[in-house]
Amino acid sequence: MELKNLLEKVNQNTGGDPQAINLIRRAYEFAEKAHMKQKRESGENYIIHPFAAALTLTKLNLDTNTIAAALLHDVLEDTEVIPQELEKEFGKEITFLVQGVSKISKIKYKGTEHRVENLRKMILAMAENIRVILIKLADRLHNMETLNFLPVEKQRRIALETLEIYAPLANRLGMGELKGHLEDLAFPYVYPQEYQWLLKETKDKYQEREKYLENVQPILEKALREEGINDFQIHTRAKHYYSLFKKLQKYDMDFGKIYDLAALRIIVSNVEQCYLVLGILHKLWRPLPGRIKDYIALPKPNGYQSLHTTVFCLDGKMTEFQIRTQAMHEEAEKGIAAHWAYSEGGKPLSGAKVDERFTWVRQLKEWQKELHGSDEFLDSLKIDFFKDRIFVLTPKGDVIDLPDGATPVDFAYQIHSDIGNQCAGAKVNNKMVALDYILNSGEVVEIITQKNKKPSPSWLDFAKTNEAKNRIRKYLNITSPKIKSPTIFPIELKISYQDRVGLLKDISHTFYKEKININSVENDKKAPFIYIRFFLSNKNFLTALLTKLKQIKGIEEIEIKKSRLD
Ligand code: MN
């Protein structure tokens, strides 16, 4: 790995822009100097790490500022360099990207099931710009490639985090190739035995399969040409190990049910040809019912488009085919990164042009709901998917998902109703704040509780979540002195009656007018009795109630069954 390789790639991507090349060279030299005293665990110079991340991003054709930020991505975290210095040297945008990467690197991962999805969201929300995520993914890729140099416990934690957080993020961004790569690197660390088993099981199967596909290919090529399709590519595609493993788990580890162990991919020039090829395939070989998937008409949520079909192929063997255009292929491999692809002029494609070509951007825009009234494509990639949500952390690093505008009181009730009720104060990033302080994504929130503290009615003025509001109201009602006082009397009335339409309604109306809540009403099944249970806070209320009840037509006798009145 040499700087020369990187510069060559940047040269290609930018159409030989001398400013771009100069910037990358300066960023490299700055990072190399800053990390001078550091070594990687492998013993190599530290610079090979940011260099590798930058190289990954040039392969995705990312813009020059992102490449420069990748080279500098660890200088704020690991060296003496301060943001002001970086900004003076490289400007606001690169500094913003580097700070973004440092920020999300600090998020602590805890594999607590349902929190994982929140953590992914938080990373997206905190990154503020998708380019920050792309740098982080490239950083993670190299760390995974060199994971064998780390101590065993660290290996497992990082690999698990990769499987649960970063690979799904890559997938959400439509970056199929990177996702598969990250998963396959993590797989042996997280599931060592299963990995060894799979390796052994698939060794012959993959070879056998590839040989078979070599025989299929010429038949297919001939058929395509006969139908007038001359401009196409056919790739053999072996399934990634980890995705194969996950699929096997779904099918009781039965290889017989996996039809895409190695599959053929056909890439053609346009959408019409995709459907044409599907027809040609189905004429050649009978399709397996229920296995035809039209992801062109109905793209996957991450924007993935292709036609999939499984047919009884040569010798009746079930084989999967994927058909797509070149643009769909680029998109499937590179996902959102495909949208930074430089046109020949060396300038990023304009928003409108990209829009027409890529579903992903359309979807992104849906997520964003509203753009910032700017035509600048890079601007439009600000992450606003979770515009109305914020993600804050507990002192232990758990992620709490709250609506925008939430306060420490909302946070407290989100953790536990007791913490909410006893909330006496709050610290945000270790500083005391008022309870009506508006929280921001990424802040660490600590609630100070006090045993005898009670919620204040004023909290209702600023609490944002229904959870908090309901709890506060509930607490204020139930434990108000009037009800909690020792003079609370449980009462049961046994009422004998002559039944008539509307009797029960009249009884309950009487209670309502006396402002007494009925707890339960029960009918005696054998005799004309009803039992009514309720609480009284003042025994004097009972006389009035009984008088009113006795006036109701149909009520014969009222007996006080249970009471502490005497
Ligand atoms: Mn790094």
PDB file of N, CA and C in Angstrom, residues 278-321:
ATOM      1  N   LEU A 278     -35.832 -12.781 -18.662  1.00  0.00           N
ATOM      2  CA  LEU A 278     -36.629 -13.650 -17.783  1.00  0.00           C
ATOM      3  C   LEU A 278     -37.478 -14.601 -18.621  1.00  0.00           C
ATOM      4  N   GLY A 279     -38.090 -14.051 -19.688  1.00  0.00           N
ATOM      5  CA  GLY A 279     -38.896 -14.875 -20.591  1.00  0.00           C
ATOM      6  C   GLY A 279     -38.059 -15.956 -21.273  1.00  0.00           C
ATOM      7  N   ILE A 280     -36.867 -15.540 -21.715  1.00  0.00           N
ATOM      8  CA  ILE A 280     -35.986 -16.499 -22.403  1.00  0.00           C
ATOM      9  C   ILE A 280     -35.619 -17.652 -21.464  1.00  0.00           C
ATOM     10  N   LEU A 281     -35.294 -17.287 -20.241  1.00  0.00           N
ATOM     11  CA  LEU A 281     -34.934 -18.314 -19.244  1.00  0.00           C
ATOM     12  C   LEU A 281     -36.080 -19.295 -19.032  1.00  0.00           C
ATOM     13  N   HIS A 282     -37.285 -18.741 -18.892  1.00  0.00           N
ATOM     14  CA  HIS A 282     -38.447 -19.591 -18.604  1.00  0.00           C
ATOM     15  C   HIS A 282     -38.846 -20.443 -19.794  1.00  0.00           C
ATOM     16  N   LYS A 283     -38.444 -20.010 -21.004  1.00  0.00           N
ATOM     17  CA  LYS A 283     -38.700 -20.824 -22.194  1.00  0.00           C
ATOM     18  C   LYS A 283     -37.714 -21.986 -22.213  1.00  0.00           C
ATOM     19  N   LEU A 284     -36.485 -21.686 -21.783  1.00  0.00           N
ATOM     20  CA  LEU A 284     -35.436 -22.718 -21.774  1.00  0.00           C
ATOM     21  C   LEU A 284     -35.685 -23.760 -20.689  1.00  0.00           C
ATOM     22  N   TRP A 285     -35.996 -23.259 -19.497  1.00  0.00           N
ATOM     23  CA  TRP A 285     -36.114 -24.133 -18.318  1.00  0.00           C
ATOM     24  C   TRP A 285     -37.372 -23.775 -17.544  1.00  0.00           C
ATOM     25  N   ARG A 286     -38.010 -24.788 -17.007  1.00  0.00           N
ATOM     26  CA  ARG A 286     -39.264 -24.555 -16.297  1.00  0.00           C
ATOM     27  C   ARG A 286     -38.998 -23.855 -14.960  1.00  0.00           C
ATOM     28  N   PRO A 287     -39.711 -22.749 -14.693  1.00  0.00           N
ATOM     29  CA  PRO A 287     -39.475 -22.054 -13.415  1.00  0.00           C
ATOM     30  C   PRO A 287     -40.119 -22.791 -12.236  1.00  0.00           C
ATOM     31  N   LEU A 288     -39.517 -22.617 -11.092  1.00  0.00           N
ATOM     32  CA  LEU A 288     -40.058 -23.177  -9.852  1.00  0.00           C
ATOM     33  C   LEU A 288     -41.125 -22.194  -9.354  1.00  0.00           C
ATOM     34  N   PRO A 289     -42.358 -22.661  -9.194  1.00  0.00           N
ATOM     35  CA  PRO A 289     -43.422 -21.724  -8.802  1.00  0.00           C
ATOM     36  C   PRO A 289     -43.104 -21.037  -7.473  1.00  0.00           C
ATOM     37  N   GLY A 290     -43.503 -19.793  -7.373  1.00  0.00           N
ATOM     38  CA  GLY A 290     -43.314 -19.060  -6.120  1.00  0.00           C
ATOM     39  C   GLY A 290     -41.907 -18.528  -5.912  1.00  0.00           C
ATOM     40  N   ARG A 291     -41.026 -18.752  -6.884  1.00  0.00           N
ATOM     41  CA  ARG A 291     -39.648 -18.299  -6.707  1.00  0.00           C
ATOM     42  C   ARG A 291     -39.297 -17.143  -7.646  1.00  0.00           C
ATOM     43  N   ILE A 292     -40.287 -16.649  -8.388  1.00  0.00           N
ATOM     44  CA  ILE A 292     -40.017 -15.515  -9.275  1.00  0.00           C
ATOM     45  C   ILE A 292     -40.257 -14.246  -8.478  1.00  0.00           C
ATOM     46  N   LYS A 293     -39.205 -13.428  -8.378  1.00  0.00           N
ATOM     47  CA  LYS A 293     -39.366 -12.198  -7.588  1.00  0.00           C
ATOM     48  C   LYS A 293     -39.031 -10.989  -8.432  1.00  0.00           C
ATOM     49  N   ASP A 294     -39.977 -10.075  -8.506  1.00  0.00           N
ATOM     50  CA  ASP A 294     -39.785  -8.879  -9.315  1.00  0.00           C
ATOM     51  C   ASP A 294     -39.445  -7.687  -8.422  1.00  0.00           C
ATOM     52  N   TYR A 295     -38.154  -7.575  -8.113  1.00  0.00           N
ATOM     53  CA  TYR A 295     -37.710  -6.439  -7.307  1.00  0.00           C
ATOM     54  C   TYR A 295     -37.467  -5.201  -8.173  1.00  0.00           C
ATOM     55  N   ILE A 296     -37.785  -5.311  -9.476  1.00  0.00           N
ATOM     56  CA  ILE A 296     -37.695  -4.099 -10.299  1.00  0.00           C
ATOM     57  C   ILE A 296     -38.976  -3.301 -10.114  1.00  0.00           C
ATOM     58  N   ALA A 297     -40.115  -4.013 -10.250  1.00  0.00           N
ATOM     59  CA  ALA A 297     -41.391  -3.330 -10.039  1.00  0.00           C
ATOM     60  C   ALA A 297     -41.574  -2.975  -8.564  1.00  0.00           C
ATOM     61  N   LEU A 298     -41.098  -3.867  -7.685  1.00  0.00           N
ATOM     62  CA  LEU A 298     -41.256  -3.649  -6.244  1.00  0.00           C
ATOM     63  C   LEU A 298     -39.897  -3.756  -5.559  1.00  0.00           C
ATOM     64  N   PRO A 299     -39.122  -2.670  -5.581  1.00  0.00           N
ATOM     65  CA  PRO A 299     -37.775  -2.722  -4.982  1.00  0.00           C
ATOM     66  C   PRO A 299     -37.827  -3.042  -3.494  1.00  0.00           C
ATOM     67  N   LYS A 300     -36.748  -3.642  -2.990  1.00  0.00           N
ATOM     68  CA  LYS A 300     -36.646  -3.859  -1.546  1.00  0.00           C
ATOM     69  C   LYS A 300     -36.571  -2.505  -0.838  1.00  0.00           C
ATOM     70  N   PRO A 301     -36.844  -2.494   0.455  1.00  0.00           N
ATOM     71  CA  PRO A 301     -36.845  -1.196   1.169  1.00  0.00           C
ATOM     72  C   PRO A 301     -35.529  -0.436   1.042  1.00  0.00           C
ATOM     73  N   ASN A 302     -34.425  -1.135   0.882  1.00  0.00           N
ATOM     74  CA  ASN A 302     -33.151  -0.418   0.751  1.00  0.00           C
ATOM     75  C   ASN A 302     -32.860  -0.016  -0.691  1.00  0.00           C
ATOM     76  N   GLY A 303     -33.830  -0.209  -1.585  1.00  0.00           N
ATOM     77  CA  GLY A 303     -33.669   0.240  -2.954  1.00  0.00           C
ATOM     78  C   GLY A 303     -33.202  -0.833  -3.916  1.00  0.00           C
ATOM     79  N   TYR A 304     -32.899  -2.010  -3.414  1.00  0.00           N
ATOM     80  CA  TYR A 304     -32.387  -3.096  -4.255  1.00  0.00           C
ATOM     81  C   TYR A 304     -33.368  -3.441  -5.367  1.00  0.00           C
ATOM     82  N   GLN A 305     -32.837  -3.549  -6.599  1.00  0.00           N
ATOM     83  CA  GLN A 305     -33.657  -3.924  -7.745  1.00  0.00           C
ATOM     84  C   GLN A 305     -33.016  -5.037  -8.540  1.00  0.00           C
ATOM     85  N   SER A 306     -33.794  -6.017  -8.945  1.00  0.00           N
ATOM     86  CA  SER A 306     -33.352  -7.137  -9.777  1.00  0.00           C
ATOM     87  C   SER A 306     -34.562  -8.013 -10.028  1.00  0.00           C
ATOM     88  N   LEU A 307     -34.440  -8.903 -11.029  1.00  0.00           N
ATOM     89  CA  LEU A 307     -35.414  -9.988 -11.148  1.00  0.00           C
ATOM     90  C   LEU A 307     -34.733 -11.248 -10.650  1.00  0.00           C
ATOM     91  N   HIS A 308     -35.418 -12.028  -9.848  1.00  0.00           N
ATOM     92  CA  HIS A 308     -34.873 -13.308  -9.389  1.00  0.00           C
ATOM     93  C   HIS A 308     -35.790 -14.420  -9.872  1.00  0.00           C
ATOM     94  N   THR A 309     -35.195 -15.511 -10.308  1.00  0.00           N
ATOM     95  CA  THR A 309     -36.015 -16.684 -10.599  1.00  0.00           C
ATOM     96  C   THR A 309     -35.196 -17.949 -10.358  1.00  0.00           C
ATOM     97  N   THR A 310     -35.876 -19.006  -9.952  1.00  0.00           N
ATOM     98  CA  THR A 310     -35.217 -20.306  -9.799  1.00  0.00           C
ATOM     99  C   THR A 310     -35.858 -21.246 -10.813  1.00  0.00           C
ATOM    100  N   VAL A 311     -35.013 -21.907 -11.603  1.00  0.00           N
ATOM    101  CA  VAL A 311     -35.548 -22.796 -12.649  1.00  0.00           C
ATOM    102  C   VAL A 311     -34.977 -24.207 -12.497  1.00  0.00           C
ATOM    103  N   PHE A 312     -35.694 -25.173 -13.080  1.00  0.00           N
ATOM    104  CA  PHE A 312     -35.143 -26.536 -13.183  1.00  0.00           C
ATOM    105  C   PHE A 312     -34.189 -26.514 -14.365  1.00  0.00           C
ATOM    106  N   CYS A 313     -32.946 -26.290 -14.065  1.00  0.00           N
ATOM    107  CA  CYS A 313     -31.962 -25.991 -15.099  1.00  0.00           C
ATOM    108  C   CYS A 313     -31.419 -27.288 -15.705  1.00  0.00           C
ATOM    109  N   LEU A 314     -30.260 -27.187 -16.304  1.00  0.00           N
ATOM    110  CA  LEU A 314     -29.585 -28.347 -16.898  1.00  0.00           C
ATOM    111  C   LEU A 314     -29.629 -29.562 -15.962  1.00  0.00           C
ATOM    112  N   ASP A 315     -29.919 -30.723 -16.494  1.00  0.00           N
ATOM    113  CA  ASP A 315     -30.053 -31.962 -15.704  1.00  0.00           C
ATOM    114  C   ASP A 315     -31.092 -31.837 -14.596  1.00  0.00           C
ATOM    115  N   GLY A 316     -32.031 -30.902 -14.754  1.00  0.00           N
ATOM    116  CA  GLY A 316     -33.116 -30.753 -13.773  1.00  0.00           C
ATOM    117  C   GLY A 316     -32.683 -30.172 -12.440  1.00  0.00           C
ATOM    118  N   LYS A 317     -31.455 -29.609 -12.399  1.00  0.00           N
ATOM    119  CA  LYS A 317     -30.985 -29.048 -11.121  1.00  0.00           C
ATOM    120  C   LYS A 317     -31.543 -27.652 -10.897  1.00  0.00           C
ATOM    121  N   MET A 318     -32.037 -27.420  -9.704  1.00  0.00           N
ATOM    122  CA  MET A 318     -32.607 -26.108  -9.422  1.00  0.00           C
ATOM    123  C   MET A 318     -31.502 -25.061  -9.296  1.00  0.00           C
ATOM    124  N   THR A 319     -31.666 -23.983 -10.048  1.00  0.00           N
ATOM    125  CA  THR A 319     -30.626 -22.964 -10.113  1.00  0.00           C
ATOM    126  C   THR A 319     -31.257 -21.584 -10.075  1.00  0.00           C
ATOM    127  N   GLU A 320     -30.623 -20.679  -9.318  1.00  0.00           N
ATOM    128  CA  GLU A 320     -31.163 -19.322  -9.250  1.00  0.00           C
ATOM    129  C   GLU A 320     -30.465 -18.382 -10.221  1.00  0.00           C
ATOM    130  N   PHE A 321     -31.250 -17.527 -10.844  1.00  0.00           N
ATOM    131  CA  PHE A 321     -30.734 -16.493 -11.727  1.00  0.00           C
ATOM    132  C   PHE A 321     -31.162 -15.128 -11.211  1.00  0.00           C
TER     133      PHE A 321
END
